[in-house]
Amino acid sequence: MSTKAFILPIDPSAPSAQSPSGVDAAKLWSTVPQSQKTPKVGSTRTFYGTPAGDANVTTLVSLGEGFEGKTGAGKRELVRKAVGSAVKDVKGLVDGEASLAIDASADPHAAAVAAYLANFKFTLKTDPPSAFNPNLKEAIPEKIKFEPLQASKEWDAGVIAAKAQNLARTLAELPANMMTPTAFCERVQSEFKGIENVEIFVRDEAWAAEKGMRTFLSVTAGTSEPAKFLEIHYKGAADKSAQPLAFVGKGITFDSGGISLKPGAGMKAMRGDMGGAAAVVSSALAIAQLKIPINLITVTPLAENMPGPSATKPGDIIYAMNGKSVEVDNTDAEGRLVLSDSIYYASTVYKPHTLIDVATLTGAIVIALGEVFSGVYSTSDALWDELRVAGEVEHDRFWRMPLEDEYGPQIHSSNADLQNTGGREAGSCTAALFLKPFVEGIEAEDGKEAALRWAHIDIAGSSEASRPTPYQERGMTGRPVRALVEFAKQLSNSK
């Protein structure tokens, strides 16, 4: 059975009679008993067989009382909450295919984002067949299709951003046997197929060894699964030789902890330890699809961290690509090892004006910020402010954390230049400080501004949701894809 439904967001204090659907929302709202007219944002009322329009179902959803008086990012988030709540409710009524027509006039971009994020539900159950099954020969058509009642470029851009975030969610949700470093690269190549101004390079372990990426390779020593080093080059600027923006994403496709083995309970969640890699490649995809006029280099070191017979041992000392000696105090602090070589490579080879790395790096950031904010460490006040603004626009928010040398003794007091852990205190801060020496160009010289702006984003908390929101279910979140896309858009506008 095919269902057509209208989703009409309303200000319950002043519902409009005018709607492109042909449905008089004000008249429908007037039929609701006063005791049931809940003004709370996201509350819905569904009507069947409405006299106007051609839908089987019409759902009115509250934007919150006094919505018309709201402004800015807060107003946009109310649209997401309302549309996401309505989509969740309506899809629960659907048995078979459905077409959901949405009045997106309040904010087309936010409405599109909410619709596509709310409709995402990861499963590998076989009945009905799952669209996420990587063994499928042909794609399964989407059960629910969305259309705006008013076509717009803003809606189209919102669809691209939401689908990119859903790709990041998918990559992080797929189990480690289906999302190996090799499979990750193959999936990314497939997603970018046919997109203009993009080149993709998949490097192997021999290439990494030739480059001297010893800290990266030390993590993959215990597994039989070959590591990969993936690069995506997007040249969207008018000047293809202009300095690029760079993204680096941690790509541990499964993290057992290595010799410093994690507890078994909950270890399966470590399939998502490549959430940083998933986020940056998905952001790059949206940026390329939107044809944002910037040049972008995206780098993801991909590896498993396993306790095999050749695995790196606690106490081993390794010389990184930049020549610094690193003592591996704990093999479960592997993310900073793969990032260190990758950040140094990206900053020295491509000389970007801005480098942002994203990683599910520390449990300490979960304790500090929970799931709500992603932690940001930055050498640039201007870069921090740009990220903060982008995060507010998309309600994919950041919180600045201290990048202070006073934490240094915790990671500088071993037999090597650096130790990969610094104890429980300020664990996320010391992890960020560990990465800093590998970022080439962040030191100001001769009174001039630093050549490179750097930000490290720790998403260990925000990458997974333990409770649903109005427009997302529990599970891997795909954050901070939309914030990074918005950041790139605003960066291109400032050039």
mmCIF file of C-alpha atoms in Angstrom, residues 1-8 19-23 28 46-60 90 98-103 147 149:
data_model
loop_
_atom_site.group_PDB
_atom_site.id
_atom_site.type_symbol
_atom_site.label_atom_id
_atom_site.label_comp_id
_atom_site.label_asym_id
_atom_site.label_seq_id
_atom_site.Cartn_x
_atom_site.Cartn_y
_atom_site.Cartn_z
ATOM 1 C CA MET A 1 0.000 0.000 0.000
ATOM 2 C CA SER A 2 1.325 3.474 -0.919
ATOM 3 C CA THR A 3 0.704 6.326 1.508
ATOM 4 C CA LYS A 4 0.956 10.027 0.878
ATOM 5 C CA ALA A 5 1.263 12.289 3.894
ATOM 6 C CA PHE A 6 1.596 15.995 4.492
ATOM 7 C CA ILE A 7 3.806 17.262 7.309
ATOM 8 C CA LEU A 8 2.862 20.827 8.190
ATOM 9 C CA SER A 19 -0.398 26.124 2.895
ATOM 10 C CA PRO A 20 0.897 24.915 -0.481
ATOM 11 C CA SER A 21 -0.718 21.574 0.419
ATOM 12 C CA GLY A 22 -4.202 23.044 0.069
ATOM 13 C CA VAL A 23 -4.939 22.043 3.677
ATOM 14 C CA LEU A 28 -7.639 21.640 11.455
ATOM 15 C CA THR A 46 -2.434 13.540 12.851
ATOM 16 C CA PHE A 47 -5.615 13.740 10.774
ATOM 17 C CA TYR A 48 -6.968 11.195 8.312
ATOM 18 C CA GLY A 49 -9.044 11.876 5.203
ATOM 19 C CA THR A 50 -8.631 15.654 5.364
ATOM 20 C CA PRO A 51 -11.064 17.484 3.107
ATOM 21 C CA ALA A 52 -8.448 19.412 1.116
ATOM 22 C CA GLY A 53 -5.270 18.200 -0.519
ATOM 23 C CA ASP A 54 -4.629 14.735 -1.902
ATOM 24 C CA ALA A 55 -2.939 13.064 1.085
ATOM 25 C CA ASN A 56 -4.157 10.106 3.112
ATOM 26 C CA VAL A 57 -2.670 11.649 6.237
ATOM 27 C CA THR A 58 -1.937 15.194 7.397
ATOM 28 C CA THR A 59 0.266 15.744 10.429
ATOM 29 C CA LEU A 60 0.463 19.101 12.132
ATOM 30 C CA VAL A 90 4.461 9.366 10.457
ATOM 31 C CA ALA A 98 5.188 6.338 1.411
ATOM 32 C CA SER A 99 5.652 9.826 0.046
ATOM 33 C CA LEU A 100 6.016 12.520 2.686
ATOM 34 C CA ALA A 101 5.424 16.065 1.468
ATOM 35 C CA ILE A 102 6.870 18.605 3.891
ATOM 36 C CA ASP A 103 6.093 22.281 4.227
ATOM 37 C CA GLU A 147 9.568 16.067 -1.191
ATOM 38 C CA LEU A 149 6.117 21.524 -0.931
#
